CSV table of C-alpha atoms in Angstrom, one decimal:
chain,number,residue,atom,x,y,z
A,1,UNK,CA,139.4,57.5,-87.7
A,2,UNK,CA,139.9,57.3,-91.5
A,3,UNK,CA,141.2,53.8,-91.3
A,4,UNK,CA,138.5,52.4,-88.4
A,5,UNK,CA,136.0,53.8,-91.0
A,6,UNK,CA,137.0,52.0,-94.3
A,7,UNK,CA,137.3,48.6,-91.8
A,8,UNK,CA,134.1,49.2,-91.0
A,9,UNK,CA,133.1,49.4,-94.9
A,10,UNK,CA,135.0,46.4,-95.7
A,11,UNK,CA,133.7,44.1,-92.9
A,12,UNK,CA,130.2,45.1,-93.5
A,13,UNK,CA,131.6,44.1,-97.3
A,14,UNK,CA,133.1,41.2,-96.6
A,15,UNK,CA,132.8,40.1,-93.2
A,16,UNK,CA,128.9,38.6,-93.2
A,17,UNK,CA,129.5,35.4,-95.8
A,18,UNK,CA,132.9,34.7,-94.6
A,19,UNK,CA,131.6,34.4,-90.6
A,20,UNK,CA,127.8,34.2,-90.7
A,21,UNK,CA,125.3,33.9,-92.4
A,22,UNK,CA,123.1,36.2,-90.1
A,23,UNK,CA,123.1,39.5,-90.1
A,24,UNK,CA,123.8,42.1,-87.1
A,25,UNK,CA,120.9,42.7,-85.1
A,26,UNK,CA,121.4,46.3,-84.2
A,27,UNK,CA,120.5,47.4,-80.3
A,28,UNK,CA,117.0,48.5,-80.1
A,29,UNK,CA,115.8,50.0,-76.5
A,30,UNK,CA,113.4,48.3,-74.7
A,31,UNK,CA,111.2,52.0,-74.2
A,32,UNK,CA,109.9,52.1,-77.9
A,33,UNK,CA,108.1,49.4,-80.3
A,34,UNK,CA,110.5,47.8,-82.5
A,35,UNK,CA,108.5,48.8,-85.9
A,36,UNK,CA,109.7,52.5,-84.7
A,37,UNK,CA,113.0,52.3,-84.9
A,38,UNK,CA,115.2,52.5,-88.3
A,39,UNK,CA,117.3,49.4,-88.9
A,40,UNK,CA,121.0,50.6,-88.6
A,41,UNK,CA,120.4,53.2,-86.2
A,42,UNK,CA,122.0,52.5,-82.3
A,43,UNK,CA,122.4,55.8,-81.6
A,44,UNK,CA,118.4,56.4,-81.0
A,45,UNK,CA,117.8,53.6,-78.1
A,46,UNK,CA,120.4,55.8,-75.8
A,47,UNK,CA,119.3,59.3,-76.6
A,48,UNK,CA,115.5,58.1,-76.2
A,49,UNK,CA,116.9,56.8,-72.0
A,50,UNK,CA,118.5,60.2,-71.7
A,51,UNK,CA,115.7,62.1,-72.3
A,52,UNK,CA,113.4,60.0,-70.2
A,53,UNK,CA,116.0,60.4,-67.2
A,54,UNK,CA,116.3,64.1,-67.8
A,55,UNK,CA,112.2,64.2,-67.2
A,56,UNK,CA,112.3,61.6,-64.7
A,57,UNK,CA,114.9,64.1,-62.9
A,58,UNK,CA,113.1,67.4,-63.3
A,59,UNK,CA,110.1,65.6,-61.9
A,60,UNK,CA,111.9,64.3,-58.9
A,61,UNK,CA,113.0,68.2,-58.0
A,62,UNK,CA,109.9,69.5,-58.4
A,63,UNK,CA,108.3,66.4,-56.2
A,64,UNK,CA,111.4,67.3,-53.5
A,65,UNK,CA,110.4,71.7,-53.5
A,66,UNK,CA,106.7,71.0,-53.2
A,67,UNK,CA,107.5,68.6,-50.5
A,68,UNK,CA,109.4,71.3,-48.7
A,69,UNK,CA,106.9,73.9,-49.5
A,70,UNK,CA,104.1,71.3,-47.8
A,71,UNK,CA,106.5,71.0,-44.9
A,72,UNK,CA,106.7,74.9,-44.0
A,73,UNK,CA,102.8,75.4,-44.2
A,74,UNK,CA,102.1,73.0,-41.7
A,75,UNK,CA,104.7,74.0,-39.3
A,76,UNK,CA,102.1,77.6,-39.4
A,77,UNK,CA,98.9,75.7,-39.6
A,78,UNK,CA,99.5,72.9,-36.8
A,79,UNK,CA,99.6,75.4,-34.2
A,80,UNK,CA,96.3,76.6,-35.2
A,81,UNK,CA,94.9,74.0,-35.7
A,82,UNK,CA,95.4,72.5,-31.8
A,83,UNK,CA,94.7,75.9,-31.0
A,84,UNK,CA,91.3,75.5,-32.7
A,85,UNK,CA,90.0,72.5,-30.9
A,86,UNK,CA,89.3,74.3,-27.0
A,87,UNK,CA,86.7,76.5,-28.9
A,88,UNK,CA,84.2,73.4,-29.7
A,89,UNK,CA,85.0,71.7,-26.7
A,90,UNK,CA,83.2,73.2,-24.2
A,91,UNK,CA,80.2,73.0,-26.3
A,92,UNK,CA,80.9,69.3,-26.4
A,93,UNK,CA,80.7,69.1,-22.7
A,94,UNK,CA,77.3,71.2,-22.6
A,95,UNK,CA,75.3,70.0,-25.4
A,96,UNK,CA,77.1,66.7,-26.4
A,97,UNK,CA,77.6,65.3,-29.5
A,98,UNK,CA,75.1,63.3,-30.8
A,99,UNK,CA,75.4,61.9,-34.2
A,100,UNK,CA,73.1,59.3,-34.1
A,101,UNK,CA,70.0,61.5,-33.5
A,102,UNK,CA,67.1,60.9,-35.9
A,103,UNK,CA,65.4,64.5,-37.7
A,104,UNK,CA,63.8,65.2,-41.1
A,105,UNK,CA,65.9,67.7,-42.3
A,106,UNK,CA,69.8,67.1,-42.7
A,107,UNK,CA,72.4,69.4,-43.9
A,108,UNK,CA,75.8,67.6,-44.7
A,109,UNK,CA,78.8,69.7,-44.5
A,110,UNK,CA,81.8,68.3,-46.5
A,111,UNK,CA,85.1,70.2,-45.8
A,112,UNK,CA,87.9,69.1,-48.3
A,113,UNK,CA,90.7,70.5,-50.2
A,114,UNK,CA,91.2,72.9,-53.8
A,115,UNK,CA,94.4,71.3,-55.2
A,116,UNK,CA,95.1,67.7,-55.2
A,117,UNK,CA,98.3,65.6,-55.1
A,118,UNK,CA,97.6,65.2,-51.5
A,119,UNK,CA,96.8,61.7,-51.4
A,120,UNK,CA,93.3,60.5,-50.6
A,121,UNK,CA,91.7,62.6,-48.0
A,122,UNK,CA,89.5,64.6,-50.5
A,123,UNK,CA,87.7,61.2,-51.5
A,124,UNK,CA,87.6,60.0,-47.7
A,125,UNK,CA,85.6,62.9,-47.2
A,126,UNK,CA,83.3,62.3,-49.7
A,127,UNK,CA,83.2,58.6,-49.0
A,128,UNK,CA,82.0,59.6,-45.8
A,129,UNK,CA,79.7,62.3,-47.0
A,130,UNK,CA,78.0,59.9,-48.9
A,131,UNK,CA,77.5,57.2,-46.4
A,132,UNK,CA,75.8,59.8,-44.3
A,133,UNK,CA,73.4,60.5,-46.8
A,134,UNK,CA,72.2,57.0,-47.1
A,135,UNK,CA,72.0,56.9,-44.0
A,136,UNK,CA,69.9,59.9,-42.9
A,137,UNK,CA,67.9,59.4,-46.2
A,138,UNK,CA,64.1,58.5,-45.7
A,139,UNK,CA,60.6,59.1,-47.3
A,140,UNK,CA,60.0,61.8,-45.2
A,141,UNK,CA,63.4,62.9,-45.1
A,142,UNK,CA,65.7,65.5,-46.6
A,143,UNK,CA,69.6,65.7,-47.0
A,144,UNK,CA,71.6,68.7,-48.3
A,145,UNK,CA,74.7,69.3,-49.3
A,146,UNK,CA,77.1,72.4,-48.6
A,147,UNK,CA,80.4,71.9,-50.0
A,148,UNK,CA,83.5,73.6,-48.6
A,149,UNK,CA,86.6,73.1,-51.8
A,150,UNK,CA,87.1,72.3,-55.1
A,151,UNK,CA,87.8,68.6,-54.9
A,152,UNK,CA,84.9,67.3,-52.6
A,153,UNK,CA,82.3,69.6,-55.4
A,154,UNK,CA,84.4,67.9,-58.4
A,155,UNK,CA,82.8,64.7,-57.1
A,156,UNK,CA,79.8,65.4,-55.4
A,157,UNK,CA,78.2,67.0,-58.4
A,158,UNK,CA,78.3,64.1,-60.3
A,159,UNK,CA,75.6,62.4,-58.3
A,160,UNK,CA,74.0,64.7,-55.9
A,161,UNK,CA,74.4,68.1,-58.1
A,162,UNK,CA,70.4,68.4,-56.9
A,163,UNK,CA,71.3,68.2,-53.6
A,164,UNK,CA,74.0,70.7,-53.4
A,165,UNK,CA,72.5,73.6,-51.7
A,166,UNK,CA,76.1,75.8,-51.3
A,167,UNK,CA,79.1,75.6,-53.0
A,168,UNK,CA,82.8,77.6,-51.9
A,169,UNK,CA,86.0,77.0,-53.2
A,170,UNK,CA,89.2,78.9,-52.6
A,171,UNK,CA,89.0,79.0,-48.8
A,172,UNK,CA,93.1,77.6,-48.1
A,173,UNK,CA,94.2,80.6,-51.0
A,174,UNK,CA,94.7,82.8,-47.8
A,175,UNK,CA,94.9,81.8,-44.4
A,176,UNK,CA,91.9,81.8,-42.5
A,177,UNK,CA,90.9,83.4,-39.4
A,178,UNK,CA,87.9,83.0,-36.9
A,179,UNK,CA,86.3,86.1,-38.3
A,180,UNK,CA,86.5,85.0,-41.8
A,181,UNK,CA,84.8,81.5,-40.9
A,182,UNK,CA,82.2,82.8,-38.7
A,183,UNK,CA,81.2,84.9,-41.9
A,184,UNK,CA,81.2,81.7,-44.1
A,185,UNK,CA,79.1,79.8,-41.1
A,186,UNK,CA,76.6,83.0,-40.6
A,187,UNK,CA,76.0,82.4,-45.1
A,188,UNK,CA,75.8,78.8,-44.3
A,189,UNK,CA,72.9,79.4,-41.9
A,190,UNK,CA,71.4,81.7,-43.6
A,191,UNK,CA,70.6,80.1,-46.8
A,192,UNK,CA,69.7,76.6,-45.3
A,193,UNK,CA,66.8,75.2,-43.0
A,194,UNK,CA,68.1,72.3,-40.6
A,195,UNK,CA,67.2,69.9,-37.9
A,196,UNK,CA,71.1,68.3,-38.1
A,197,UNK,CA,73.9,70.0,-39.3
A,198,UNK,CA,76.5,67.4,-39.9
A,199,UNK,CA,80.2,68.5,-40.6
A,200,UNK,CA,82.7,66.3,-42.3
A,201,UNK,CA,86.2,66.6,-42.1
A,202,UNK,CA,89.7,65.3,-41.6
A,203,UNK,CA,91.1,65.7,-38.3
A,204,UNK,CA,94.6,65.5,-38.2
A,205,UNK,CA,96.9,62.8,-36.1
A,206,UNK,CA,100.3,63.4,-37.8
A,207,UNK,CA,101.9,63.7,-40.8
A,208,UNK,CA,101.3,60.1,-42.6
A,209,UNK,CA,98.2,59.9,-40.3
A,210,UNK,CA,94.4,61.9,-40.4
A,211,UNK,CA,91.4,60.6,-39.2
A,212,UNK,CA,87.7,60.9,-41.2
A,213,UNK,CA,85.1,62.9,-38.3
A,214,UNK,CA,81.7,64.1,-37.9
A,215,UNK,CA,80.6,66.6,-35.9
A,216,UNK,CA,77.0,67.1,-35.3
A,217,UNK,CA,75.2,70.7,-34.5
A,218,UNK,CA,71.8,70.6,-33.8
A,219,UNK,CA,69.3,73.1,-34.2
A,220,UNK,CA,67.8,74.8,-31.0
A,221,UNK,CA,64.0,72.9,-31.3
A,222,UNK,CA,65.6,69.9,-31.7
A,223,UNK,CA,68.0,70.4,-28.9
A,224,UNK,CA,65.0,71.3,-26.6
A,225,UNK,CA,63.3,68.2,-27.8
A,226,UNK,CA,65.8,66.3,-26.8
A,227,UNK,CA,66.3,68.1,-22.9
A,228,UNK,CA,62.3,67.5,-22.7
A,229,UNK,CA,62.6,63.7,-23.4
A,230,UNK,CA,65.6,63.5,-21.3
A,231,UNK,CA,67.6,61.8,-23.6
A,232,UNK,CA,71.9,62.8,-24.1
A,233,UNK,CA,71.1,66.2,-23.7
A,234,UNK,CA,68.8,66.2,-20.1
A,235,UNK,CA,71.1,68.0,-18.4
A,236,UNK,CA,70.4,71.2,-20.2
A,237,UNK,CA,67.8,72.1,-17.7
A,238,UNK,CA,70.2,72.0,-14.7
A,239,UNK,CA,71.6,75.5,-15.6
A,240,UNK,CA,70.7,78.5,-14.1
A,241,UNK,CA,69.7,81.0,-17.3
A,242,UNK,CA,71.0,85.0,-16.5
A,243,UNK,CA,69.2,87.7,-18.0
A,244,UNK,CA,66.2,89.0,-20.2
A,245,UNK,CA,66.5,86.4,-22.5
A,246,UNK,CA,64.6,83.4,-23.1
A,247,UNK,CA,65.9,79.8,-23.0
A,248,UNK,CA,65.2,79.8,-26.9
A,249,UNK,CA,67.0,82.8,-27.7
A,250,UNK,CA,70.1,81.4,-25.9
A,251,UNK,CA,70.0,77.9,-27.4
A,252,UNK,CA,69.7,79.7,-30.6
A,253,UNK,CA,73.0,81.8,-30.1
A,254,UNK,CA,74.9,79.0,-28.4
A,255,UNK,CA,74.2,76.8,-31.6
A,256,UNK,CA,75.2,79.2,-34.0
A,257,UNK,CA,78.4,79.7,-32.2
A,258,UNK,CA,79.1,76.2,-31.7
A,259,UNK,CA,78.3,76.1,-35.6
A,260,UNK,CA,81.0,78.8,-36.7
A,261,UNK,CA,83.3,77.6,-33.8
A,262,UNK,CA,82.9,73.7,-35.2
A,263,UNK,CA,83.3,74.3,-39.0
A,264,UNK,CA,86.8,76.9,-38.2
A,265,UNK,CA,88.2,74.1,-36.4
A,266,UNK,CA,87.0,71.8,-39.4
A,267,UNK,CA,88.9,73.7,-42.0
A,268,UNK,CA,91.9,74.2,-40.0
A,269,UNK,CA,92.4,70.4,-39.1
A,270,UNK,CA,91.5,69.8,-43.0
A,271,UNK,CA,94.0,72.1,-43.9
A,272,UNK,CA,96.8,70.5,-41.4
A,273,UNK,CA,95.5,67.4,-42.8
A,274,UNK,CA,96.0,68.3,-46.2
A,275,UNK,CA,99.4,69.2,-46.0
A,276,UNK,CA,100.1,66.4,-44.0
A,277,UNK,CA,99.4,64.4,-46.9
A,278,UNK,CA,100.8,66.3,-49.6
A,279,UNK,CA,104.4,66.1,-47.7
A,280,UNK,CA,103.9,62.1,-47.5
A,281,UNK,CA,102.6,61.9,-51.2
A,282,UNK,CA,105.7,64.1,-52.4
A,283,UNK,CA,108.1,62.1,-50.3
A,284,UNK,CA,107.0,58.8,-52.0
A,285,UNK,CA,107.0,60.5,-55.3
A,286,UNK,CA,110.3,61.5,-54.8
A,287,UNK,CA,111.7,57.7,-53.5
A,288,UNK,CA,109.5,56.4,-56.6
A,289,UNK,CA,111.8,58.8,-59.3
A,290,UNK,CA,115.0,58.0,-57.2
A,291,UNK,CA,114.0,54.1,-58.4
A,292,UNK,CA,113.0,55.0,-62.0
A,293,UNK,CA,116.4,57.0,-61.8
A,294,UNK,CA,118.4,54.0,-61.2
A,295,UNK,CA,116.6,51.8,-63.3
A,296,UNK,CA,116.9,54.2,-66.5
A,297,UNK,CA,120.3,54.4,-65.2
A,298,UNK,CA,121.3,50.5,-65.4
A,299,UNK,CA,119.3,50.2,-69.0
A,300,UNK,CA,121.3,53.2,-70.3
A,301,UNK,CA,124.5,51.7,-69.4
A,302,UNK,CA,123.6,48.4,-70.6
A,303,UNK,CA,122.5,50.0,-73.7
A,304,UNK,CA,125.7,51.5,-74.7
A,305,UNK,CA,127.8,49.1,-73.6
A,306,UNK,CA,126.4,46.7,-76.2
A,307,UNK,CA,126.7,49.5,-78.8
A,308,UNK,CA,130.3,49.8,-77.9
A,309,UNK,CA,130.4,45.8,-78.4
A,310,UNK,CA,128.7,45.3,-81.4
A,311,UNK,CA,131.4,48.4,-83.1
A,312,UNK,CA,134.6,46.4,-82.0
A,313,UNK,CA,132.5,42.9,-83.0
A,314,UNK,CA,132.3,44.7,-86.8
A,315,UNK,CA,135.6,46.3,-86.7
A,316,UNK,CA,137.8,43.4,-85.6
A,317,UNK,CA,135.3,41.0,-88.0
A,318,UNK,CA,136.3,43.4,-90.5
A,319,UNK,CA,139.9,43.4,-90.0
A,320,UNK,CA,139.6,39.5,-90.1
A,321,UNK,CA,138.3,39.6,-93.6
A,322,UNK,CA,140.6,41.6,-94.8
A,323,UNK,CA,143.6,39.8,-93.6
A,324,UNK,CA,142.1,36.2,-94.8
């Protein structure tokens, strides 16, 4: 070691007007501006790689558990969620879905997420949410918003924070039940006067797959309007009504249980949805670090192996001088 360090001190003595009149360039890495690094100083370019692949690895493992935590809460949620769809069926079938009816006073219900790296079904929903305001807006119209999540109200607010009529976050902290929603549905109605309620949400295909929906609940007056001028709904009046009460007392149950029974199925295909897409966003992630990986990994290598170069090119240079 002694003796490869004083041929090193008489080659860099000796060795540049004897062979060149150039001197070394030293090996800079390609990851930080060349004004930053000292002349002289190789050792820098390989430590700055290693600590970039030590990040890029720590980042890939995290990508890889979240993934797998993604992957057990949909196995729970999926059930429910297909469980979830016979409850707003039936209504279906009775009072139809019309979306396309024309009223004065809209309520737009946006279903979306509270934590992101999920991909882009948060801003689908809003998208959508959007589009159904322009549509449904008029001079003699009105549109409100009630926001179910964190993400949809992040971006909602910054244009239509008069509109917003209801805000609530934290729904997916604990796993919902029927109860729970029909509570958040009974609030809903409670605090808002509509003709329309339209819900927004994803409804969930499979995994890498969720499609953007609208369900529409009417109010009972507009749902009798629409029997009396026989339009989708005409064949209301063919039923045979049970009872003591009235026609309007029954419409008025049946739509706020098609309303809580709607909006629960919502937020459970939302939620299936969501982590649908966070396993799919984590999985790419993942693949995109494995790259990264072997990129930093190839750079690294090349990186030393011209440090290792350029030491033999001074030492045997060196020993050249010294003999001549």
């Amino acid at each position: 070691m002694a003796m490869a360090a004083a041929l090193r001190r008489e080659g860099r003595r000796f060795a540049s007007p004897l062979i060149s009149s150039q001197p070394i360039t030293p090996v800079r890495s390609a990851l930080i501006p060349e004004e930053h690094v000292p002349l002289g100083v190789r050792s820098i370019s390989t430590q700055v790689v290693r600590n970039r692949m030590k990040s890029v690895k720590n980042i890939q493992k995290i990508t890889k558990a979240m993934k797998m935590v993604a992957a057990s809460k949909l196995r729970l949620i999926q059930t429910r969620a297909e469980n979830s769809r016979g409850l707003w069926q039936p209504f279906t079938a009775l009072l139809g879905d019309t979306p396309s009816v024309d009223v004065k006073k809209n309520v737009i219900v946006t279903v979306s997420s509270d934590k992101g790296l999920c991909g882009g079904i948060n801003s689908t929903a809003v998208k959508v949410s959007r589009a159904i305001n322009r549509l449904t807006s008029g001079p003699d119209k009105e549109t409100k918003f009630v926001i179910l999540g964190e993400k949809a109200k992040v971006q909602l607010i910054r244009d239509s924070k008069k509109s917003i009529t209801i805000c609530m976050t934290e729904l997916q902290k604990n796993p919902l039940n029927y109860t729970q929603v029909s509570v958040l549905a009974d609030d809903i109605l409670k605090n808002v006067e509509y003709d329309a309620l339209r819900i927004i949400f994803n409804k969930f295909q499979s995994v890498v797959s969720f499609l953007p929906t609208m369900a529409t609940v009417l109010s009972p007056e507009v749902v009798e309007k629409e029997a009396e001028s026989d339009g989708k709904l005409g064949d209301l009046d063919s039923y045979e009504i049970e009872g003591g009460e009235t026609k309007g007392e029954i419409l008025q149950n049946l739509a706020e249980f098609q309303f809580s029974c709607v909006l629960f199925n919502a937020v459970m295909e939302n939620a299936c949805s969501e982590q649908g897409a966070r396993m799919s966003a984590m999985d790419s992630s993942s693949r995109n670090a494995g790259d990264m990986l072997d990129r930093l990994t190839l750079t690294y290598n090349r990186t030393r192996q011209a440090s290792i170069t350029t030491e033999l090119t001074e030492i045997i240079s060196g020993a050249a001088a010294l003999e001549g």
